């Protein structure tokens, strides 16, 4: 159950603060993602990294900055938090072997901005 | 880019009945269509998938059908059980140098005992 892990699980903070969420996968996968799930449960892709290189940036505000120190880690830093940033953030990873493969999701981080 | 639409947004069925969730996609180059199940407070998990060279796939009580011409695919759950209650997401992916992966908006399925 710890194949993809995220910390923290819950994050409550004030508007204007800067916070980070960490993600680690021990599956040996090449590609990692960040998704945002809002209160209506809509899962929206934010970023994707392949072997530490950014490959997808889905018009996310530049207050969000992903960082991948190595292919097992993809962290998300958020500056100047806003109320609308409140959501559950899921990290996911997938192996890229030329085929289609299951995305493995982390347990999610529930961010609440007050 | 891809646009995946999913219907209905909520679905309530009696235990033992069938449930059908439908999705349409816009990018004709999409060629992989997985379905994920998300139980309350948990992470999404893959339950079944279908590739574009296949029209139907079945795994016990769940099946997925794909109509490439019409660009739609559906999830069928037969003999529903209370533990099937969850949010179900369809997705579409296009294989390329770097695959792009888009989810539908989700269907909250409630199976009443």
Coordinates of N, CA and C in Angstrom, one line a residue:
Chain A
X1 N 0.8 -1.2 0.0 CA 0.0 0.0 0.0 C 0.8 1.3 0.0
X2 N 2.2 1.1 0.1 CA 3.0 2.3 0.1 C 3.7 2.5 -1.2
X3 N 3.2 1.9 -2.3 CA 3.9 2.1 -3.6 C 4.0 3.5 -4.0
X4 N 3.0 4.3 -3.8 CA 3.0 5.8 -4.1 C 2.6 6.4 -2.8
X5 N 3.5 7.2 -2.2 CA 3.2 7.8 -0.9 C 3.2 9.3 -1.1
X6 N 2.4 10.0 -0.3 CA 2.3 11.5 -0.3 C 2.4 12.0 1.2
X7 N 3.0 13.1 1.4 CA 3.0 13.7 2.7 C 2.9 15.3 2.5
X8 N 2.1 15.9 3.3 CA 1.3 15.3 4.3 C -0.1 14.8 3.8
X9 N -0.8 14.1 4.6 CA -2.2 13.7 4.2 C -3.2 14.8 4.3
X10 N -3.0 15.6 5.3 CA -3.9 16.8 5.5 C -3.0 18.0 5.7
X11 N -3.5 19.1 5.1 CA -2.7 20.4 5.2 C -3.7 21.5 5.3
X12 N -3.7 22.2 6.4 CA -4.6 23.3 6.7 C -3.7 24.5 6.8
X13 N -4.0 25.6 6.1 CA -3.1 26.8 6.1 C -3.9 28.0 5.8
X14 N -3.3 29.1 6.0 CA -3.9 30.4 5.8 C -3.6 30.9 4.3
X15 N -4.6 31.7 3.8 CA -4.4 32.3 2.5 C -3.0 33.1 2.5
X16 N -2.3 33.0 1.4 CA -1.1 33.8 1.3 C 0.1 33.0 1.6
X17 N 0.0 31.9 2.4 CA 1.1 31.1 2.8 C 1.7 30.3 1.6
X18 N 2.9 29.8 1.8 CA 3.5 28.9 0.8 C 3.6 27.5 1.4
X19 N 3.3 26.5 0.7 CA 3.3 25.1 1.2 C 3.8 24.2 0.1
X20 N 4.3 23.0 0.6 CA 4.8 22.0 -0.3 C 4.1 20.6 0.1
X21 N 3.9 19.9 -1.0 CA 3.4 18.5 -0.8 C 4.5 17.6 -1.5
X22 N 4.8 16.5 -0.8 CA 5.8 15.6 -1.4 C 5.2 14.3 -1.9
X23 N 5.8 13.7 -2.9 CA 5.3 12.5 -3.4 C 6.5 11.6 -3.7
X24 N 6.4 10.3 -3.4 CA 7.5 9.4 -3.7 C 6.9 8.1 -4.2
X25 N 7.5 7.5 -5.2 CA 7.0 6.2 -5.6 C 8.2 5.2 -5.6
X26 N 7.9 4.0 -5.2 CA 9.0 3.0 -5.1 C 8.7 1.8 -6.1
X27 N 8.0 2.2 -7.2 CA 7.7 1.2 -8.2 C 8.7 1.2 -9.4
X28 N 9.6 2.1 -9.4 CA 10.6 2.1 -10.5 C 10.0 2.8 -11.7
X29 N 8.9 3.5 -11.6 CA 8.2 4.1 -12.7 C 9.0 5.3 -13.3
X30 N 8.7 5.6 -14.6 CA 9.4 6.7 -15.2 C 8.7 8.0 -15.1
X31 N 7.3 7.9 -15.1 CA 6.5 9.1 -15.2 C 5.6 9.3 -14.0
X32 N 5.6 10.6 -13.6 CA 4.8 10.9 -12.4 C 3.9 12.1 -12.7
X33 N 2.8 12.2 -12.0 CA 1.7 13.2 -12.3 C 1.3 13.8 -11.0
X34 N 0.8 15.1 -11.2 CA 0.0 15.7 -10.1 C -1.4 16.0 -10.7
X35 N -2.4 15.6 -9.9 CA -3.8 15.8 -10.2 C -4.4 16.7 -9.1
X36 N -5.4 17.5 -9.5 CA -6.2 18.2 -8.5 C -7.6 17.7 -8.6
X37 N -8.2 17.3 -7.4 CA -9.6 16.9 -7.4 C -10.4 17.9 -6.5
X38 N -11.3 18.6 -7.2 CA -12.0 19.6 -6.5 C -13.2 19.0 -5.7
X39 N -14.0 19.9 -5.2 CA -15.1 19.4 -4.3 C -16.2 18.7 -5.1
X40 N -16.2 18.9 -6.4 CA -17.2 18.1 -7.2 C -16.6 16.8 -7.7
X41 N -15.4 16.5 -7.2 CA -14.7 15.2 -7.5 C -14.1 15.2 -8.9
X42 N -14.0 16.3 -9.6 CA -13.4 16.3 -10.9 C -11.9 16.2 -10.8
X43 N -11.3 15.2 -11.5 CA -9.9 15.0 -11.5 C -9.2 15.7 -12.6
X44 N -8.4 16.7 -12.3 CA -7.8 17.4 -13.4 C -6.3 17.3 -13.4
X45 N -5.7 16.9 -14.5 CA -4.2 16.8 -14.6 C -3.6 18.2 -14.5
X46 N -2.5 18.2 -13.7 CA -1.8 19.5 -13.5 C -0.5 19.4 -14.2
X47 N 0.3 18.5 -13.8 CA 1.7 18.3 -14.4 C 2.0 16.9 -14.6
X48 N 3.0 16.6 -15.5 CA 3.6 15.3 -15.6 C 5.1 15.5 -15.9
X49 N 5.8 14.6 -15.2 CA 7.2 14.5 -15.4 C 7.7 13.2 -15.8
X50 N 8.6 13.1 -16.8 CA 9.2 11.9 -17.2 C 10.7 11.9 -17.0
X51 N 11.1 11.0 -16.1 CA 12.6 11.0 -15.8 C 13.1 12.4 -15.4
X52 N 12.4 13.1 -14.5 CA 12.8 14.4 -14.0 C 12.5 15.5 -14.9
X53 N 12.0 15.3 -16.1 CA 11.7 16.3 -17.1 C 10.2 16.6 -17.2
X54 N 9.9 17.9 -17.2 CA 8.5 18.3 -17.3 C 8.0 18.0 -18.7
X55 N 6.9 17.3 -18.8 CA 6.3 17.0 -20.2 C 4.9 17.5 -20.3
X56 N 4.2 17.7 -19.3 CA 2.8 18.2 -19.4 C 2.7 19.3 -18.3
X57 N 2.2 20.5 -18.8 CA 1.8 21.6 -17.9 C 0.5 22.1 -18.4
X58 N -0.5 21.7 -17.6 CA -1.9 22.0 -18.1 C -2.4 23.4 -17.6
X59 N -1.7 24.4 -18.1 CA -2.1 25.8 -17.8 C -2.4 26.0 -16.3
X60 N -1.5 25.5 -15.5 CA -1.7 25.7 -14.1 C -1.0 27.1 -13.7
X61 N -1.6 27.8 -12.8 CA -1.0 29.1 -12.5 C 0.5 28.9 -12.0
X62 N 1.3 29.9 -12.3 CA 2.7 29.8 -12.0 C 3.0 29.9 -10.5
X63 N 1.9 30.0 -9.7 CA 2.1 29.9 -8.2 C 2.4 28.4 -7.9
X64 N 2.1 27.5 -8.8 CA 2.3 26.1 -8.6 C 3.6 25.7 -9.3
X65 N 4.6 25.2 -8.5 CA 5.9 24.8 -9.2 C 6.2 23.4 -8.7
X66 N 6.2 22.4 -9.7 CA 6.6 21.1 -9.4 C 8.1 21.0 -9.4
X67 N 8.6 20.0 -8.7 CA 10.1 19.8 -8.7 C 10.3 18.3 -8.6
X68 N 11.2 17.8 -9.5 CA 11.5 16.4 -9.5 C 13.0 16.2 -9.3
X69 N 13.4 15.9 -8.1 CA 14.8 15.8 -7.8 C 15.4 14.5 -8.4
X70 N 14.5 13.5 -8.5 CA 14.9 12.2 -9.2 C 13.6 11.6 -9.7
X71 N 13.7 10.5 -10.4 CA 12.5 10.0 -11.0 C 11.5 9.3 -10.0
X72 N 12.0 9.1 -8.8 CA 11.1 8.5 -7.8 C 10.4 9.6 -7.0
X73 N 10.7 10.9 -7.2 CA 10.1 11.9 -6.4 C 9.5 13.0 -7.3
X74 N 8.3 13.5 -6.9 CA 7.8 14.7 -7.6 C 7.0 15.5 -6.5
X75 N 7.6 16.6 -6.2 CA 7.0 17.5 -5.2 C 6.3 18.6 -5.8
X76 N 5.4 19.2 -5.0 CA 4.6 20.3 -5.5 C 4.6 21.4 -4.5
X77 N 5.1 22.5 -5.0 CA 5.2 23.7 -4.1 C 4.2 24.7 -4.6
X78 N 3.5 25.3 -3.7 CA 2.4 26.3 -4.0 C 2.7 27.6 -3.2
X79 N 2.9 28.6 -4.0 CA 3.1 30.0 -3.4 C 1.8 30.7 -3.3
X80 N 1.8 31.6 -2.3 CA 0.6 32.6 -2.2 C -0.7 31.8 -2.3
X81 N -0.9 30.9 -1.4 CA -2.1 30.1 -1.5 C -3.4 30.9 -1.5
X82 N -4.4 30.4 -2.3 CA -5.7 31.1 -2.4 C -6.8 30.1 -2.0
X83 N -8.0 30.7 -1.7 CA -9.1 29.8 -1.2 C -9.4 28.8 -2.3
X84 N -9.3 29.1 -3.5 CA -9.6 28.2 -4.6 C -8.6 27.0 -4.8
X85 N -7.6 27.1 -4.1 CA -6.6 26.0 -4.1 C -7.0 24.8 -3.2
X86 N -8.0 25.1 -2.4 CA -8.5 24.0 -1.5 C -9.0 22.9 -2.4
X87 N -8.5 21.7 -2.2 CA -8.8 20.5 -3.0 C -8.0 19.3 -2.4
X88 N -8.3 18.2 -3.0 CA -7.4 17.0 -2.7 C -6.4 16.9 -3.9
X89 N -5.2 16.8 -3.6 CA -4.1 16.7 -4.6 C -3.6 15.2 -4.6
X90 N -3.7 14.6 -5.8 CA -3.2 13.3 -6.0 C -2.0 13.2 -6.8
X91 N -1.0 12.5 -6.3 CA 0.2 12.2 -7.1 C -0.1 10.8 -7.7
X92 N 0.5 10.5 -8.9 CA 0.3 9.2 -9.6 C 1.6 8.9 -10.3
X93 N 1.8 7.6 -10.6 CA 3.0 7.2 -11.4 C 2.6 6.1 -12.3
X94 N 3.3 6.0 -13.4 CA 3.1 5.0 -14.4 C 4.4 4.6 -15.1
X95 N 4.5 3.4 -15.4 CA 5.7 2.9 -16.1 C 5.5 3.2 -17.6
X96 N 6.5 3.6 -18.3 CA 6.4 3.9 -19.7 C 7.2 2.8 -20.5
X97 N 6.5 1.8 -21.0 CA 7.2 0.8 -21.7 C 6.7 0.7 -23.2
X98 N 6.2 1.7 -23.7 CA 5.7 1.7 -25.0 C 4.2 1.3 -25.1
X99 N 3.7 0.9 -24.0 CA 2.3 0.4 -24.0 C 1.4 1.3 -23.1
X100 N 0.3 0.8 -22.8 CA -0.6 1.5 -22.0 C -0.6 0.8 -20.6
X101 N -0.5 1.6 -19.6 CA -0.3 1.0 -18.3 C -1.1 1.7 -17.2
X102 N -1.4 1.0 -16.2 CA -2.2 1.5 -15.0 C -1.4 2.7 -14.4
X103 N -2.2 3.7 -14.0 CA -1.6 4.8 -13.2 C -1.9 4.4 -11.8
X104 N -0.8 4.5 -11.0 CA -0.9 4.2 -9.5 C -1.0 5.5 -8.8
X105 N -2.1 5.7 -8.0 CA -2.3 6.9 -7.3 C -1.8 6.8 -5.9
X106 N -1.3 8.0 -5.4 CA -1.0 8.1 -4.0 C -2.3 8.3 -3.2
X107 N -2.2 8.3 -1.9 CA -3.4 8.4 -1.1 C -4.1 9.8 -1.1
X108 N -3.5 10.8 -1.6 CA -4.0 12.1 -1.7 C -3.6 13.0 -0.5
X109 N -3.6 14.3 -0.8 CA -3.3 15.3 0.2 C -4.5 16.3 0.2
X110 N -5.2 16.3 1.3 CA -6.4 17.3 1.4 C -5.8 18.6 1.9
X111 N -5.9 19.6 1.0 CA -5.4 20.9 1.3 C -6.6 21.8 1.6
X112 N -6.6 22.5 2.7 CA -7.7 23.4 3.1 C -7.0 24.8 3.3
X113 N -7.5 25.7 2.5 CA -6.9 27.1 2.6 C -8.0 28.0 3.3
X114 N -7.7 28.6 4.4 CA -8.6 29.3 5.2 C -8.5 30.9 4.9
Chain B
X1 N -6.9 19.9 -27.6 CA -6.7 18.8 -26.6 C -7.9 17.9 -26.5
X2 N -7.8 16.9 -25.7 CA -8.9 16.0 -25.5 C -9.9 16.5 -24.6
X3 N -11.2 16.2 -24.9 CA -12.3 16.5 -24.0 C -13.1 15.2 -23.7
X4 N -13.2 14.8 -22.5 CA -13.9 13.6 -22.1 C -15.1 14.0 -21.3
X5 N -16.3 13.6 -21.9 CA -17.5 13.9 -21.1 C -18.1 12.6 -20.6
X6 N -18.6 12.7 -19.4 CA -19.1 11.5 -18.7 C -20.5 11.7 -18.2
X7 N -21.4 10.7 -18.4 CA -22.8 10.8 -17.9 C -23.3 9.4 -17.4
X8 N -24.1 9.4 -16.4 CA -24.6 10.6 -15.7 C -23.6 11.0 -14.6
X9 N -23.9 12.1 -13.9 CA -23.0 12.5 -12.8 C -23.3 11.7 -11.6
X10 N -24.6 11.3 -11.4 CA -25.0 10.5 -10.3 C -25.9 9.4 -10.8
X11 N -25.8 8.2 -10.2 CA -26.6 7.1 -10.6 C -27.0 6.3 -9.4
X12 N -28.2 6.0 -9.2 CA -28.7 5.3 -8.0 C -29.4 4.0 -8.5
X13 N -29.0 2.9 -8.1 CA -29.6 1.6 -8.5 C -29.9 0.7 -7.3
X14 N -30.8 -0.2 -7.5 CA -31.1 -1.2 -6.5 C -30.1 -2.3 -6.6
X15 N -29.7 -2.8 -5.5 CA -28.8 -4.0 -5.4 C -29.4 -5.1 -6.4
X16 N -28.5 -5.6 -7.2 CA -28.8 -6.6 -8.1 C -29.1 -6.1 -9.5
X17 N -29.5 -4.8 -9.6 CA -29.7 -4.2 -11.0 C -28.4 -4.0 -11.7
X18 N -28.5 -3.6 -12.9 CA -27.3 -3.2 -13.7 C -27.1 -1.7 -13.7
X19 N -25.9 -1.3 -13.9 CA -25.5 0.1 -14.0 C -24.7 0.4 -15.2
X20 N -25.0 1.4 -15.9 CA -24.3 1.8 -17.2 C -23.8 3.2 -17.1
X21 N -22.5 3.4 -17.3 CA -22.0 4.8 -17.3 C -21.4 5.0 -18.7
X22 N -21.6 6.2 -19.3 CA -21.2 6.5 -20.6 C -20.2 7.6 -20.7
X23 N -19.3 7.5 -21.6 CA -18.3 8.6 -21.9 C -18.1 8.8 -23.3
X24 N -17.9 10.0 -23.7 CA -17.5 10.4 -25.1 C -16.2 11.1 -25.0
X25 N -15.5 11.0 -26.1 CA -14.2 11.7 -26.2 C -14.1 12.4 -27.5
X26 N -13.2 13.4 -27.6 CA -13.2 14.3 -28.8 C -12.0 14.0 -29.7
X27 N -10.9 13.5 -29.2 CA -9.7 13.3 -30.0 C -9.7 11.9 -30.6
X28 N -9.9 11.8 -31.9 CA -9.9 10.5 -32.6 C -8.6 9.8 -32.5
X29 N -7.5 10.4 -32.0 CA -6.2 9.8 -31.9 C -6.1 9.0 -30.5
X30 N -7.1 9.3 -29.6 CA -7.1 8.6 -28.3 C -7.2 7.1 -28.6
X31 N -6.5 6.3 -27.9 CA -6.5 4.8 -28.2 C -6.4 4.0 -27.0
X32 N -6.6 4.5 -25.8 CA -6.6 3.7 -24.6 C -7.7 4.3 -23.7
X33 N -8.5 3.5 -23.1 CA -9.7 4.0 -22.3 C -9.8 3.2 -21.0
X34 N -9.2 3.7 -20.0 CA -9.3 3.0 -18.7 C -10.5 3.5 -17.9
X35 N -10.9 2.7 -16.9 CA -11.9 3.1 -15.9 C -11.3 3.0 -14.5
X36 N -11.5 4.0 -13.7 CA -11.0 4.0 -12.4 C -12.2 4.1 -11.4
X37 N -12.0 3.4 -10.3 CA -13.1 3.4 -9.2 C -12.4 4.1 -8.0
X38 N -13.2 5.1 -7.4 CA -12.7 5.8 -6.3 C -13.7 5.7 -5.1
X39 N -13.4 4.9 -4.1 CA -14.2 4.8 -3.0 C -14.1 6.0 -2.1
X40 N -15.0 6.2 -1.3 CA -15.0 7.5 -0.4 C -13.8 7.6 0.4
X41 N -13.1 8.7 0.2 CA -11.9 9.0 1.0 C -10.7 8.2 0.5
X42 N -10.8 7.5 -0.6 CA -9.6 6.7 -1.0 C -9.1 7.2 -2.4
X43 N -8.1 6.5 -2.9 CA -7.5 6.9 -4.1 C -8.2 6.2 -5.3
X44 N -8.1 6.8 -6.5 CA -8.7 6.1 -7.7 C -7.8 4.9 -8.0
X45 N -8.5 3.8 -8.4 CA -7.8 2.6 -8.7 C -8.4 2.0 -10.0
X46 N -7.6 1.5 -10.9 CA -8.0 0.9 -12.1 C -8.8 -0.3 -11.9
X47 N -10.0 -0.4 -12.6 CA -10.8 -1.6 -12.5 C -10.9 -2.3 -13.9
X48 N -10.8 -1.6 -15.0 CA -10.8 -2.3 -16.3 C -10.4 -1.3 -17.3
X49 N -9.8 -1.7 -18.4 CA -9.4 -0.8 -19.5 C -9.7 -1.5 -20.8
X50 N -9.7 -0.7 -21.9 CA -9.9 -1.2 -23.2 C -9.0 -0.4 -24.2
X51 N -8.4 -1.1 -25.1 CA -7.6 -0.5 -26.2 C -8.4 -0.3 -27.4
X52 N -8.0 0.6 -28.3 CA -8.9 0.9 -29.4 C -9.0 -0.1 -30.5
X53 N -8.2 -1.2 -30.4 CA -8.4 -2.3 -31.4 C -9.3 -3.4 -30.9
X54 N -10.0 -3.1 -29.8 CA -11.0 -4.0 -29.2 C -12.3 -3.3 -29.0
X55 N -13.4 -4.1 -29.3 CA -14.7 -3.4 -29.1 C -15.4 -3.7 -27.8
X56 N -15.0 -4.8 -27.1 CA -15.6 -5.1 -25.8 C -14.6 -5.9 -25.0
X57 N -14.7 -5.7 -23.7 CA -13.9 -6.4 -22.7 C -14.7 -6.7 -21.5
X58 N -14.5 -7.9 -21.0 CA -15.3 -8.2 -19.8 C -14.5 -8.8 -18.7
X59 N -14.8 -8.5 -17.4 CA -14.1 -9.0 -16.3 C -15.1 -9.3 -15.2
X60 N -15.6 -10.5 -15.1 CA -16.6 -10.9 -14.1 C -17.8 -10.0 -14.3
X61 N -18.1 -9.2 -13.3 CA -19.4 -8.4 -13.4 C -19.3 -7.1 -14.1
X62 N -18.1 -6.7 -14.5 CA -17.9 -5.5 -15.2 C -17.4 -5.7 -16.6
X63 N -17.9 -4.8 -17.5 CA -17.6 -4.9 -18.9 C -17.4 -3.5 -19.5
X64 N -16.6 -3.3 -20.5 CA -16.5 -2.0 -21.1 C -16.7 -2.3 -22.6
X65 N -17.4 -1.3 -23.3 CA -17.6 -1.4 -24.7 C -17.1 -0.1 -25.3
X66 N -16.6 -0.2 -26.5 CA -16.0 0.9 -27.2 C -16.5 1.0 -28.6
X67 N -17.0 2.2 -29.0 CA -17.4 2.5 -30.4 C -16.5 3.6 -30.9
X68 N -15.5 3.2 -31.7 CA -14.5 4.2 -32.1 C -15.1 5.2 -33.1
X69 N -16.1 4.7 -33.9 CA -16.7 5.6 -34.9 C -17.4 6.7 -34.3
X70 N -18.2 6.4 -33.2 CA -19.0 7.4 -32.5 C -18.2 8.1 -31.4
X71 N -17.0 7.6 -31.2 CA -16.1 8.1 -30.1 C -16.8 8.1 -28.8
X72 N -17.4 6.9 -28.4 CA -17.9 6.7 -27.1 C -17.6 5.3 -26.5
X73 N -17.5 5.3 -25.2 CA -17.3 4.0 -24.5 C -18.1 4.0 -23.2
X74 N -18.4 2.8 -22.8 CA -19.3 2.6 -21.7 C -18.8 1.6 -20.7
X75 N -19.2 1.8 -19.4 CA -18.9 0.8 -18.4 C -20.2 0.2 -18.0
X76 N -20.2 -1.1 -17.9 CA -21.4 -1.9 -17.5 C -21.1 -2.7 -16.3
X77 N -21.9 -2.5 -15.3 CA -21.8 -3.3 -14.1 C -23.1 -4.1 -13.9
X78 N -23.0 -5.4 -13.9 CA -24.2 -6.2 -13.7 C -24.2 -6.7 -12.2
X79 N -25.4 -7.1 -11.8 CA -25.6 -7.6 -10.5 C -24.9 -6.8 -9.4
X80 N -25.3 -5.5 -9.4 CA -24.6 -4.6 -8.5 C -24.7 -4.9 -7.1
X81 N -23.7 -4.6 -6.3 CA -23.7 -4.9 -4.9 C -23.4 -3.6 -4.2
X82 N -23.7 -3.5 -2.9 CA -23.4 -2.2 -2.1 C -22.0 -1.8 -2.2
X83 N -21.1 -2.7 -2.3 CA -19.6 -2.4 -2.3 C -19.2 -1.8 -3.7
X84 N -20.1 -1.8 -4.7 CA -19.9 -1.1 -5.9 C -20.1 0.4 -5.8
X85 N -20.7 0.8 -4.7 CA -20.9 2.2 -4.5 C -19.6 3.0 -4.4
X86 N -19.4 4.0 -5.3 CA -18.2 4.7 -5.4 C -18.3 5.7 -6.5
X87 N -17.3 6.5 -6.8 CA -17.2 7.4 -7.9 C -16.4 6.7 -9.0
X88 N -16.9 6.6 -10.2 CA -16.3 6.0 -11.3 C -15.8 7.0 -12.3
X89 N -14.6 6.9 -12.8 CA -14.0 7.9 -13.7 C -13.6 7.1 -15.0
X90 N -14.1 7.6 -16.1 CA -13.5 7.2 -17.4 C -12.3 8.0 -17.7
X91 N -11.5 7.6 -18.6 CA -10.4 8.4 -19.1 C -10.0 8.0 -20.5
X92 N -9.4 8.9 -21.2 CA -8.9 8.7 -22.5 C -7.4 9.0 -22.6
X93 N -6.7 8.2 -23.3 CA -5.2 8.5 -23.4 C -4.8 8.3 -24.8
X94 N -3.9 9.1 -25.3 CA -3.3 9.0 -26.6 C -1.9 8.6 -26.5
X95 N -1.5 7.5 -27.1 CA -0.1 7.2 -27.1 C 0.7 8.1 -28.0
X96 N 1.8 8.5 -27.5 CA 2.7 9.4 -28.3 C 4.0 9.4 -27.7
X97 N 4.8 10.4 -28.0 CA 6.1 10.5 -27.3 C 5.9 10.5 -25.8
X98 N 4.9 11.3 -25.4 CA 4.6 11.4 -24.0 C 3.0 11.4 -23.9
X99 N 2.5 10.3 -23.4 CA 1.1 10.1 -23.4 C 0.4 11.2 -22.6
X100 N -0.8 11.6 -23.1 CA -1.6 12.6 -22.4 C -2.8 11.8 -21.9
X101 N -3.3 12.1 -20.8 CA -4.3 11.3 -20.1 C -5.3 12.3 -19.5
X102 N -6.6 12.1 -19.9 CA -7.7 13.0 -19.5 C -8.8 12.2 -18.9
X103 N -9.3 12.6 -17.7 CA -10.4 12.0 -17.0 C -11.7 12.6 -17.4
X104 N -12.8 11.8 -17.3 CA -14.1 12.4 -17.3 C -14.4 13.0 -16.0
X105 N -15.6 13.5 -15.8 CA -16.0 14.3 -14.6 C -16.4 13.4 -13.5
X106 N -16.6 12.1 -13.7 CA -16.9 11.2 -12.6 C -18.4 10.9 -12.5
X107 N -18.8 9.7 -12.1 CA -20.1 9.3 -11.8 C -20.2 8.7 -10.5
X108 N -21.0 9.3 -9.6 CA -21.2 8.8 -8.3 C -22.3 7.7 -8.3
X109 N -21.9 6.5 -8.1 CA -22.8 5.3 -8.2 C -23.2 5.0 -6.7
X110 N -24.5 4.9 -6.5 CA -25.0 4.5 -5.2 C -25.9 3.2 -5.4
X111 N -25.5 2.1 -4.8 CA -26.2 0.9 -4.9 C -27.0 0.7 -3.6
X112 N -28.3 0.7 -3.7 CA -29.1 0.6 -2.5 C -29.4 -0.8 -2.1
X113 N -29.1 -1.2 -0.9 CA -29.4 -2.6 -0.5 C -30.9 -2.9 -0.4

